[in-house]
Amino acid sequence: MSNEPVLQAKNLSKRFEMEDKRILTAVDDVSLNLYKGKTLGIVGESGCGKSTFARMLVQLDQPSDGEILYRGKNIQNLKGKDLWENRRHIQMVFQDPLASFNPRMKVREIICEPLLNYKLIKKSEKNAVAARYLKMVELPEDFMERYPHALSGGQRQRVNIARALALEPEIIICDEATCALDVSCQDTIVQLLVRLQEQKNLAMGFICHDVALVSSLAHDVAVMYLGNVVEKLPGEDLVNKVRHPYTKALIDAIFDLKMDFSKKIEAIEGETPSPLNAPQGCPFQDRCPECMAICKEQKPLLQTIDEGHLVACHLEVN
Amino acid sequence: MISRNLLVSRILQIVIVLFGVSFITFLLTYLAPGDPVTAMYEAVGIVPTDEMVATAKSQMGLDQPFLVQYFIWLSNCLRGDLGTSFSQHLTVIDLLKKNLGATLKLAFLSLFLTILTAVPLGIISAVRQDKLSDYFIRSLSFIGISLPGFWIGLMLLYVFAYKLNLVPVISSGGGLEKMILPAVTLAIAMSSKYTRQVRTAFLEELSHDYVIGARTRGVSEARILWRHILPNAMLPLITLLGLSLGSLLGGTVVVEMIFSYPGLGKLAVEAVSARDYPLIQGIVLWIALIYMLINLAVDISYSYIDPRIRKKGAV
Amino acid sequence: SSSETETGEKTQLNVATELFSDTLDPAVAWDSWFVMRWGAGETLVKFADDFSFEPWLAESWDVAEDNLTWTFKLQEGVKFSNGDAMTATKVVESIEKLYADTAVENGGTGNPQSYFTYSSITADDAANTVTIVTTEPVPDLPGCMAYPWMLITNVDESRDLTTQGPICTGPYVIESMTPDTEVTLVKNENYWDGQVPFETVSILKVEEPSTRTLALQDGSADMALSISAADRETLESEGGYEISVVPGSRTGFAHPNLNGQLGNDTLRQAVLMAIDGETIADVTTNGSYTYGYAVVSSGLDFGYDELTYKFSYDPEAAAKLLDDAGMVDSDGDGIRELDGQNIILDYKVTASRQMNVIAEAQAAQLAEIGIQANVSITESQSDVLKNGTFDLCASNDVTTPTGDPAKFLGYWYSKGERNYSSYSNAEYDAIYEKLIVEFDTEARKGYITQLQQILLDDAMPVVYGYYNYNLCSTDAITGAYCPTSDFYWVTKDIKPAE
Amino acid sequence: MKNVIAILKQNPKFFGYCLLALGIILIAVMAPLLAPYDPYSAELVNALQKPSAEHLMGTDLLGRDYLSRIIYGTRASVSSALILVALIFSIGSLIGILAGYFGGWLDTVLMRLADIMIAFPDLILAIAIAGILGPSTTNAIIAITIVSWTRYARLSRSLVLKIRHTDYLAAATLTGSKTGHLIGRYLAPNTLPTLIITAATDIGSVMLQMASLSFLGFGAQPPMPEWGYMLSEGRTYLQSAPWLLVFPGLAIFVVVVVFNLLGDSLRDVLDPQRELNISKKRLFGKAKRNEIEENRCIVCDRDFSGGDA
Amino acid sequence: MIEVSNLKIQYANRRPVVEDFNLSVKAGQIVSIVGESGSGKSTVLRALLGALPENGKVTAGDIRFEGESILGYSKKEWQQYRGKKTAMIFQDSGAMLNPIRKIGSQIVEYLRLHEKLSKDEAWEKGKEALSMVRLPDSDNTMKAYPFELSGGMRQRVGIAMAMALNPGLLLADEPTAALDVTTQAQIVRLMLELMEKQDAGIVMVTHNLGVAAYMSDYILVMQNGKIVESGKAMEIVQNPQSDYTRTLIETVPRLGGKRYV
Ligand SMILES: Nc1ncnc2c1ncn2[C@@H]1O[C@H](COP(=O)(O)OP(=O)(O)OP(=O)(O)O)[C@@H](O)[C@H]1O
Ligand SMILES: Nc1ncnc2c1ncn2[C@@H]1O[C@H](COP(=O)(O)OP(=O)(O)OP(=O)(O)O)[C@@H](O)[C@H]1O
Ligand SMILES: [Mg+2]
Ligand SMILES: [Mg+2]
């Protein structure tokens, strides 16, 4: 990419210790970058570590290994006031729009809270500020008087976005921000996000398990499997340039309205292994139709195979 | 079926808590005004001279610093010697043993009565939610919860023993008839509470998806109730029953006092009144131990009944 | 139930009592009382209801000229329950063991020693006599020998007295005991003094007075002790009960602490005048006490009728007395002040024998004349007395443990150890010193009367009255009655009704 | 204020119970006006009179008017129960919120302490404390506080832990809210309703506990009119003067019922889940959600002496 | 097989949530119902199973199963009808099983409820059903508890149970909504295979238009309790008539479709 990344995750890992002392590796040595004005999409199945990765990026959790650089500065060990100062640059939109609001706060308080926290506005300005942000996310002004439970899912998600943008962050991470919504609602939210990104030149992380949706808005897409990034490629290449067997399987499993309805659905067999006992070697080995001997022993590394296209697969050794 | 590590760590936890309990009890009695030596002489009807007090104190090690005293007591305790009661001329262990039987009997009888009434009533109440019978049962249990236990006891005594002459007021046999009124008194309060809880547990289970599943599979209502819901609903109740049993075994002070029932609770009140410190210590420690062992037993049994817990190996 | 044979004849006696002992060892505390009350133990001498001495295991006794040497002639043919004969040697062993066990050096109570000490005690088996030489003159030695801990036991060192109890001579033999709960006795097959009426006796501890009443009513107890006056009335009106109430030898009273505010004579007098002792005894305790102002019971022959009392109930006069002495309520909080201090009396009581109720009634009356009394129940009454942490401390004492109240009157002997009031009156001390060495009964009575009068004049102490023992029995049995001495409950004379 | 009125209007049941509870408190406050006699004034000759026109509830042993004593007894019972609940509520909740929020060693220490306190036999510990400190209402309150705070500590801690993992707390942290703000704006308002409901339902049971202690002689002392103690005094007269037992027992019962009802209806008013629950739909739907929640928060650690409160 | 005519359903006495609903399914046909949230899709399914919540009521119209109206069924007939003639697959079939009883025992209970079988026979038949849905180790699965299986496996158990007795009609309420895409594909494939074998009629509710289009013969589009469009799957997808259907189809994100950036 041409410009410098605003946020870099370098070899991030996150391990949880279970009650019975076993180790769960949720994120395993992931390196990804976010650029100004660009969207990084992350796809993968449930439990593959997307949210854990996102929470580390926004400093809600501490990584077990690796570092996070904001504008080249390591921010992962920030504490107290520095951490607080730094927070305003990186914001997040959560998946479940209702769960991410205090049920006892009105929309006005919700939107103004970040600004008040950083003393960017006075209490008396709350109405005006709330109105401005509601307008930005295309909601009528009088919504500021409502409680979150009195909004529809799409409306809530707009408020959620307004809150995340209130601090004018440079980076915004959306963790399955549209998944709880039905398709038409999802569509308008995505349009809104994309427009705001353009307006404010945001760096955006967009996490979702819907490959089609991610491909439609992300400049770059990383595919995660069992805590690992197995493939990373430009969004438009998802249609026809994917190389990793898992990515292929993902794409094959999509039911598309324009698909060939007579075609037999090709589904890979088996279940995703538990991150508690991830296999040695390639994480995808159990389900891979083209599994080789080496895959059971050695973990493939991410390699660049094309401009902006990285794959972690032994098939790609050339 | 539970992992040994977890069992060990639970037992370790019990030991730590017992340690804390004994320390706090010891501290309490240490800080208490009035001194145990005088209390001991008192108990046998002597007003000791200062000299007697001093000698006895040094004999009993009571002139030592607090921590030293505690560790002496603790090491005796670890050797199974809880000391001798000041007021009752028996070793604390003997006294505990003596009162335990009566308490055990009463505890189990009242628990039995409780289950016998609360489970059917609770189920009826849940199944017939918002019907007349539900309101009736709920009102009854509400009344039961709001009545002071000792008052119920006194009234039962008045009505059944005196007015109706159905139960002997006292009996030398120590048999069932002696326990019946105290047990009923305890059971009234407890089953009022449990009826509510059984009802809640059933309602909760009734709202679970597996009930819907069973219905869509054509399983009959009766079968759903007894074979599906009951075992599930028992899970939370077992914990509560364990807790109740724990406190019942710890003695049911008021009821024991009213019915002159020679259990641990009565022993405890007498020990407190007589400032019988070794006995107080013994009782408290003992009850704490029982309480935690029962808790452990509940957890273990829980893990046997609930596969979700068993399979995860959590105790 | 189990108390009847197939022919319907009653074979078990059931007794309900509030008082109980923890052990069966006569050397421990007051536990000997119970061994005796339950019909297991007997002493050489027995009290008649007028506190005269009657022979029991001893046939007769006399004292030598030196006033120190006492000779007891034993009853012939007495056997212990295990069949051993009660010889003079056995009696001596028994007494020696008691003295050894209770010696303070051995960790004992020291109680018998405080009654008398002996320099020698010898047995003459041939003559069947026991000779005791006391270290000091003890005029009431026969009374001391009637005291429960003197019960005669067949000494057997291998026996665990605490749980098995001693081997005695009474009509019943202790079979088992659950401390604080229940004692079972069985017939003594070797009883020396006639037929034993019941096969078994069951004594149950029943703390609640009302439960004891219920037990009588539903027949689960044949006799019960200390039935509340209110319940006695109920029983009486129901009929079918033998209710025996006697003005006992116990006096209920409160020690005033003269080191506190009550050291003020006027205040003490006013306190006495503010209290309507008669109503309290008759109404509040419902006749559990018989009112009297002297420390020794009016029912006993110690000169009550000769005494004069100046502080009878008269609240107006009491108030005036206080007004005149300048003890007025100057700060308007309803409480009078003495030397600028509110008069607040710390009134310690125990809950036994209705003393708490009496104290509360008194407190209510004192409040009327502007004196506050805070009644609190204490379990360690002797601690309170010894440490002087009281203004008034209730006490309920047997005044005549050995036949006359000489020991009891030691409470106000300023050189005595038990002068808890810190009372001091030289005249009193002088007479008291004469009393304790006087052997002549009439002379003793004279001294006792004088001592009482001195106390009355000095407004000492606050007397509640004399506690009436009571024992109620159903018509299933006969012969149960309440002795004045409080020592004998189950006797050979209690029989199933015809 | 408008809110309060609105809430009351929407919940007529709750309003009713509030009035009843207020009535009880009024009786306590206005006891001197309501009581026909001085509750302390003893007319010894009038002892143990049956209920009559002159003395509606009869007289006690010292000839004191029983009705007046019952009326004055409201003071002792209600005030000590309210004080107690306030104490255990504030101490317990504070400890629980701190432990839950800060976690780490603070949590470990506090919760171990709570474990220890829970392992104590509660009524016996209360008796021991009251016995050792000497019997009085204050000491009884201290004793019950010492044994009861754990209930609130555990409850509030679990509530805090639940909230700690919610997205909205994460969002608040992310948007720069500081600890004080989080506790004041998020943790407190979202835990307090449940805690308050629990406290309201607790008033009744605490009252029973106090009465038990007094009944055993470890609480209120004479001549203070207190129902538990009055019962204890009266039980000697079970047969001859049963009214001495009946009236204080009924008084306790009525007050406990009112406060229990108040607590139950408060649950309906404050239930934070209510809006969500109503929208919950289920197949064969039978159970009402808020009823299921009923008790759940009261089913705390253990019950007081096996239910013989 | 099943004929629904002019169905109207009301909860309590509120506005009807389903009105003028018509549906006809023949053996071997799959009919999908799609539409916005709250439009009454699940309500219809429940009505077909005679399992409306207590406050719900069919106030007009008729439901005929094999020619017979099911609305007048007795309790006994309902029990026969549910599970034997019809079966239901849920969004999370695992949750529909008793969490503390083994899967095998619940299958055995179910089979013996509707057919005269010994325990062993039922066990064998249960195993057969499980292997039919390609659960690798059917013996182990029978002995497992629901929580021990992954979402996909549980869904397969649900399908196996639903199909075990060869019901004439299968009702499926969002059978793949809780699953990952790869698992969803597995389940879809499985359902189609089994359909071919057993020749049952299926009524399926789904949010996923792609799945609906791929699987079904007919699609019903619902909005606000009313059918806004119905017809052959292909026609609806390729040539939607109503505006609502059109926006629905347009907004579904597609790989290689519209890009926002
Ligand atoms: N706090 C935690 N403690 C233990 N394990 C955790 C924790 N948080 C997440 N995990 C585990 O880490 C793994 C990755 O979880 P994560 O939430 O990141 O997945 P995800 O990709 O976001 O899944 P989904 O699409 O379902 O949201 C999962 O197996 C999860 O169970
Ligand atoms: N038990 C009930 N009582 C009252 N109204 C109900 C009940 N169950 C459902 N409803 C209402 O009926 C309407 C239809 O609900 P239904 O569940 O059938 O919708 P749906 O199309 O399945 O929605 P979704 O796609 O979200 O599952 C909704 O408005 C819902 O709120
Ligand atoms: Mg996630
Ligand atoms: Mg639905």
mmCIF file with all atom_site columns, N, CA, C and O in Angstrom, chain C residues 11 35 50 66 76 135 147 150 167 172 176 216 255 257 295 297 328 347 387 393 412 420 427 461:
data_model
loop_
_atom_site.group_PDB
_atom_site.id
_atom_site.type_symbol
_atom_site.label_atom_id
_atom_site.label_alt_id
_atom_site.label_comp_id
_atom_site.label_asym_id
_atom_site.label_entity_id
_atom_site.label_seq_id
_atom_site.pdbx_PDB_ins_code
_atom_site.Cartn_x
_atom_site.Cartn_y
_atom_site.Cartn_z
_atom_site.occupancy
_atom_site.B_iso_or_equiv
_atom_site.pdbx_formal_charge
_atom_site.auth_seq_id
_atom_site.auth_comp_id
_atom_site.auth_asym_id
_atom_site.auth_atom_id
_atom_site.pdbx_PDB_model_num
ATOM 1  N N  . THR C 1 11  ? -46.239 -48.151 86.548  1.00 0.00 ? 11  THR C N  1
ATOM 2  C CA . THR C 1 11  ? -44.941 -48.616 87.040  1.00 0.00 ? 11  THR C CA 1
ATOM 3  C C  . THR C 1 11  ? -43.854 -47.580 86.826  1.00 0.00 ? 11  THR C C  1
ATOM 4  O O  . THR C 1 11  ? -42.744 -47.758 87.266  1.00 0.00 ? 11  THR C O  1
ATOM 5  N N  . VAL C 1 35  ? -28.817 -35.637 92.774  1.00 0.00 ? 35  VAL C N  1
ATOM 6  C CA . VAL C 1 35  ? -28.753 -37.052 93.100  1.00 0.00 ? 35  VAL C CA 1
ATOM 7  C C  . VAL C 1 35  ? -29.727 -37.333 94.249  1.00 0.00 ? 35  VAL C C  1
ATOM 8  O O  . VAL C 1 35  ? -30.426 -38.346 94.288  1.00 0.00 ? 35  VAL C O  1
ATOM 9  N N  . ASP C 1 50  ? -40.105 -28.046 109.451 1.00 0.00 ? 50  ASP C N  1
ATOM 10 C CA . ASP C 1 50  ? -39.819 -26.874 110.274 1.00 0.00 ? 50  ASP C CA 1
ATOM 11 C C  . ASP C 1 50  ? -38.325 -26.716 110.487 1.00 0.00 ? 50  ASP C C  1
ATOM 12 O O  . ASP C 1 50  ? -37.886 -25.995 111.372 1.00 0.00 ? 50  ASP C O  1
ATOM 13 N N  . ASP C 1 66  ? -16.757 -30.430 124.559 1.00 0.00 ? 66  ASP C N  1
ATOM 14 C CA . ASP C 1 66  ? -15.828 -29.508 123.887 1.00 0.00 ? 66  ASP C CA 1
ATOM 15 C C  . ASP C 1 66  ? -16.474 -28.762 122.722 1.00 0.00 ? 66  ASP C C  1
ATOM 16 O O  . ASP C 1 66  ? -15.846 -27.933 122.078 1.00 0.00 ? 66  ASP C O  1
ATOM 17 N N  . GLU C 1 76  ? -29.306 -49.256 111.669 1.00 0.00 ? 76  GLU C N  1
ATOM 18 C CA . GLU C 1 76  ? -28.920 -50.645 111.413 1.00 0.00 ? 76  GLU C CA 1
ATOM 19 C C  . GLU C 1 76  ? -29.535 -51.121 110.097 1.00 0.00 ? 76  GLU C C  1
ATOM 20 O O  . GLU C 1 76  ? -30.630 -50.702 109.728 1.00 0.00 ? 76  GLU C O  1
ATOM 21 N N  . THR C 1 135 ? -12.803 -28.600 113.501 1.00 0.00 ? 135 THR C N  1
ATOM 22 C CA . THR C 1 135 ? -11.674 -27.731 113.888 1.00 0.00 ? 135 THR C CA 1
ATOM 23 C C  . THR C 1 135 ? -12.164 -26.538 114.694 1.00 0.00 ? 135 THR C C  1
ATOM 24 O O  . THR C 1 135 ? -11.410 -25.960 115.458 1.00 0.00 ? 135 THR C O  1
ATOM 25 N N  . TYR C 1 147 ? -27.016 -31.554 104.503 1.00 0.00 ? 147 TYR C N  1
ATOM 26 C CA . TYR C 1 147 ? -26.841 -30.867 103.237 1.00 0.00 ? 147 TYR C CA 1
ATOM 27 C C  . TYR C 1 147 ? -26.525 -31.899 102.147 1.00 0.00 ? 147 TYR C C  1
ATOM 28 O O  . TYR C 1 147 ? -25.785 -32.847 102.372 1.00 0.00 ? 147 TYR C O  1
ATOM 29 N N  . MET C 1 150 ? -23.481 -34.176 101.404 1.00 0.00 ? 150 MET C N  1
ATOM 30 C CA . MET C 1 150 ? -23.097 -35.146 102.411 1.00 0.00 ? 150 MET C CA 1
ATOM 31 C C  . MET C 1 150 ? -23.767 -36.498 102.188 1.00 0.00 ? 150 MET C C  1
ATOM 32 O O  . MET C 1 150 ? -23.746 -37.360 103.055 1.00 0.00 ? 150 MET C O  1
ATOM 33 N N  . ILE C 1 167 ? -22.818 -44.936 94.037  1.00 0.00 ? 167 ILE C N  1
ATOM 34 C CA . ILE C 1 167 ? -23.715 -45.968 94.564  1.00 0.00 ? 167 ILE C CA 1
ATOM 35 C C  . ILE C 1 167 ? -24.232 -45.456 95.898  1.00 0.00 ? 167 ILE C C  1
ATOM 36 O O  . ILE C 1 167 ? -23.449 -45.149 96.804  1.00 0.00 ? 167 ILE C O  1
ATOM 37 N N  . TYR C 1 172 ? -34.245 -45.338 94.677  1.00 0.00 ? 172 TYR C N  1
ATOM 38 C CA . TYR C 1 172 ? -34.056 -45.556 93.241  1.00 0.00 ? 172 TYR C CA 1
ATOM 39 C C  . TYR C 1 172 ? -32.582 -45.479 92.892  1.00 0.00 ? 172 TYR C C  1
ATOM 40 O O  . TYR C 1 172 ? -31.795 -44.825 93.571  1.00 0.00 ? 172 TYR C O  1
ATOM 41 N N  . SER C 1 176 ? -29.367 -44.370 83.837  1.00 0.00 ? 176 SER C N  1
ATOM 42 C CA . SER C 1 176 ? -28.680 -43.677 82.757  1.00 0.00 ? 176 SER C CA 1
ATOM 43 C C  . SER C 1 176 ? -29.005 -42.203 82.859  1.00 0.00 ? 176 SER C C  1
ATOM 44 O O  . SER C 1 176 ? -30.032 -41.817 83.418  1.00 0.00 ? 176 SER C O  1
ATOM 45 N N  . LEU C 1 216 ? -48.139 -31.937 82.406  1.00 0.00 ? 216 LEU C N  1
ATOM 46 C CA . LEU C 1 216 ? -49.033 -32.454 83.439  1.00 0.00 ? 216 LEU C CA 1
ATOM 47 C C  . LEU C 1 216 ? -50.418 -32.690 82.852  1.00 0.00 ? 216 LEU C C  1
ATOM 48 O O  . LEU C 1 216 ? -51.056 -33.708 83.102  1.00 0.00 ? 216 LEU C O  1
ATOM 49 N N  . HIS C 1 255 ? -29.191 -7.023  96.568  1.00 0.00 ? 255 HIS C N  1
ATOM 50 C CA . HIS C 1 255 ? -28.102 -6.358  97.282  1.00 0.00 ? 255 HIS C CA 1
ATOM 51 C C  . HIS C 1 255 ? -27.970 -4.945  96.751  1.00 0.00 ? 255 HIS C C  1
ATOM 52 O O  . HIS C 1 255 ? -27.745 -4.764  95.562  1.00 0.00 ? 255 HIS C O  1
ATOM 53 N N  . ASN C 1 257 ? -25.648 -1.732  96.307  1.00 0.00 ? 257 ASN C N  1
ATOM 54 C CA . ASN C 1 257 ? -24.202 -1.494  96.380  1.00 0.00 ? 257 ASN C CA 1
ATOM 55 C C  . ASN C 1 257 ? -23.959 -0.143  97.038  1.00 0.00 ? 257 ASN C C  1
ATOM 56 O O  . ASN C 1 257 ? -24.203 0.905   96.441  1.00 0.00 ? 257 ASN C O  1
ATOM 57 N N  . VAL C 1 295 ? -34.991 -10.237 106.006 1.00 0.00 ? 295 VAL C N  1
ATOM 58 C CA . VAL C 1 295 ? -34.231 -11.115 105.136 1.00 0.00 ? 295 VAL C CA 1
ATOM 59 C C  . VAL C 1 295 ? -34.523 -12.588 105.398 1.00 0.00 ? 295 VAL C C  1
ATOM 60 O O  . VAL C 1 295 ? -34.277 -13.425 104.546 1.00 0.00 ? 295 VAL C O  1
ATOM 61 N N  . SER C 1 297 ? -37.224 -15.587 106.185 1.00 0.00 ? 297 SER C N  1
ATOM 62 C CA . SER C 1 297 ? -38.628 -15.835 105.873 1.00 0.00 ? 297 SER C CA 1
ATOM 63 C C  . SER C 1 297 ? -39.537 -15.704 107.073 1.00 0.00 ? 297 SER C C  1
ATOM 64 O O  . SER C 1 297 ? -39.229 -16.170 108.167 1.00 0.00 ? 297 SER C O  1
ATOM 65 N N  . VAL C 1 328 ? -33.782 16.356  93.591  1.00 0.00 ? 328 VAL C N  1
ATOM 66 C CA . VAL C 1 328 ? -34.905 16.723  92.736  1.00 0.00 ? 328 VAL C CA 1
ATOM 67 C C  . VAL C 1 328 ? -34.472 16.668  91.284  1.00 0.00 ? 328 VAL C C  1
ATOM 68 O O  . VAL C 1 328 ? -33.276 16.593  90.976  1.00 0.00 ? 328 VAL C O  1
ATOM 69 N N  . TYR C 1 347 ? -29.395 -2.339  87.576  1.00 0.00 ? 347 TYR C N  1
ATOM 70 C CA . TYR C 1 347 ? -30.065 -3.402  88.325  1.00 0.00 ? 347 TYR C CA 1
ATOM 71 C C  . TYR C 1 347 ? -29.814 -4.733  87.623  1.00 0.00 ? 347 TYR C C  1
ATOM 72 O O  . TYR C 1 347 ? -30.351 -5.009  86.567  1.00 0.00 ? 347 TYR C O  1
ATOM 73 N N  . ASN C 1 387 ? -17.343 -8.186  91.617  1.00 0.00 ? 387 ASN C N  1
ATOM 74 C CA . ASN C 1 387 ? -16.703 -7.021  91.027  1.00 0.00 ? 387 ASN C CA 1
ATOM 75 C C  . ASN C 1 387 ? -17.414 -5.719  91.352  1.00 0.00 ? 387 ASN C C  1
ATOM 76 O O  . ASN C 1 387 ? -16.949 -4.652  90.976  1.00 0.00 ? 387 ASN C O  1
ATOM 77 N N  . CYS C 1 393 ? -28.350 -5.881  92.850  1.00 0.00 ? 393 CYS C N  1
ATOM 78 C CA . CYS C 1 393 ? -28.139 -7.175  92.222  1.00 0.00 ? 393 CYS C CA 1
ATOM 79 C C  . CYS C 1 393 ? -29.011 -8.202  92.925  1.00 0.00 ? 393 CYS C C  1
ATOM 80 O O  . CYS C 1 393 ? -28.912 -8.410  94.125  1.00 0.00 ? 393 CYS C O  1
ATOM 81 N N  . TRP C 1 412 ? -23.784 -9.598  105.424 1.00 0.00 ? 412 TRP C N  1
ATOM 82 C CA . TRP C 1 412 ? -23.653 -8.199  105.868 1.00 0.00 ? 412 TRP C CA 1
ATOM 83 C C  . TRP C 1 412 ? -22.611 -8.033  106.958 1.00 0.00 ? 412 TRP C C  1
ATOM 84 O O  . TRP C 1 412 ? -22.524 -7.029  107.601 1.00 0.00 ? 412 TRP C O  1
ATOM 85 N N  . TYR C 1 420 ? -21.092 -8.250  99.816  1.00 0.00 ? 420 TYR C N  1
ATOM 86 C CA . TYR C 1 420 ? -21.098 -7.638  98.494  1.00 0.00 ? 420 TYR C CA 1
ATOM 87 C C  . TYR C 1 420 ? -21.642 -6.219  98.484  1.00 0.00 ? 420 TYR C C  1
ATOM 88 O O  . TYR C 1 420 ? -21.360 -5.449  97.586  1.00 0.00 ? 420 TYR C O  1
ATOM 89 N N  . GLU C 1 427 ? -22.199 -2.782  115.321 1.00 0.00 ? 427 GLU C N  1
ATOM 90 C CA . GLU C 1 427 ? -23.102 -3.522  116.192 1.00 0.00 ? 427 GLU C CA 1
ATOM 91 C C  . GLU C 1 427 ? -23.455 -4.870  115.540 1.00 0.00 ? 427 GLU C C  1
ATOM 92 O O  . GLU C 1 427 ? -23.448 -5.919  116.181 1.00 0.00 ? 427 GLU C O  1
ATOM 93 N N  . PRO C 1 461 ? -31.443 -5.158  102.947 1.00 0.00 ? 461 PRO C N  1
ATOM 94 C CA . PRO C 1 461 ? -31.350 -4.856  101.515 1.00 0.00 ? 461 PRO C CA 1
ATOM 95 C C  . PRO C 1 461 ? -32.765 -4.660  100.977 1.00 0.00 ? 461 PRO C C  1
ATOM 96 O O  . PRO C 1 461 ? -33.651 -4.410  101.768 1.00 0.00 ? 461 PRO C O  1
#
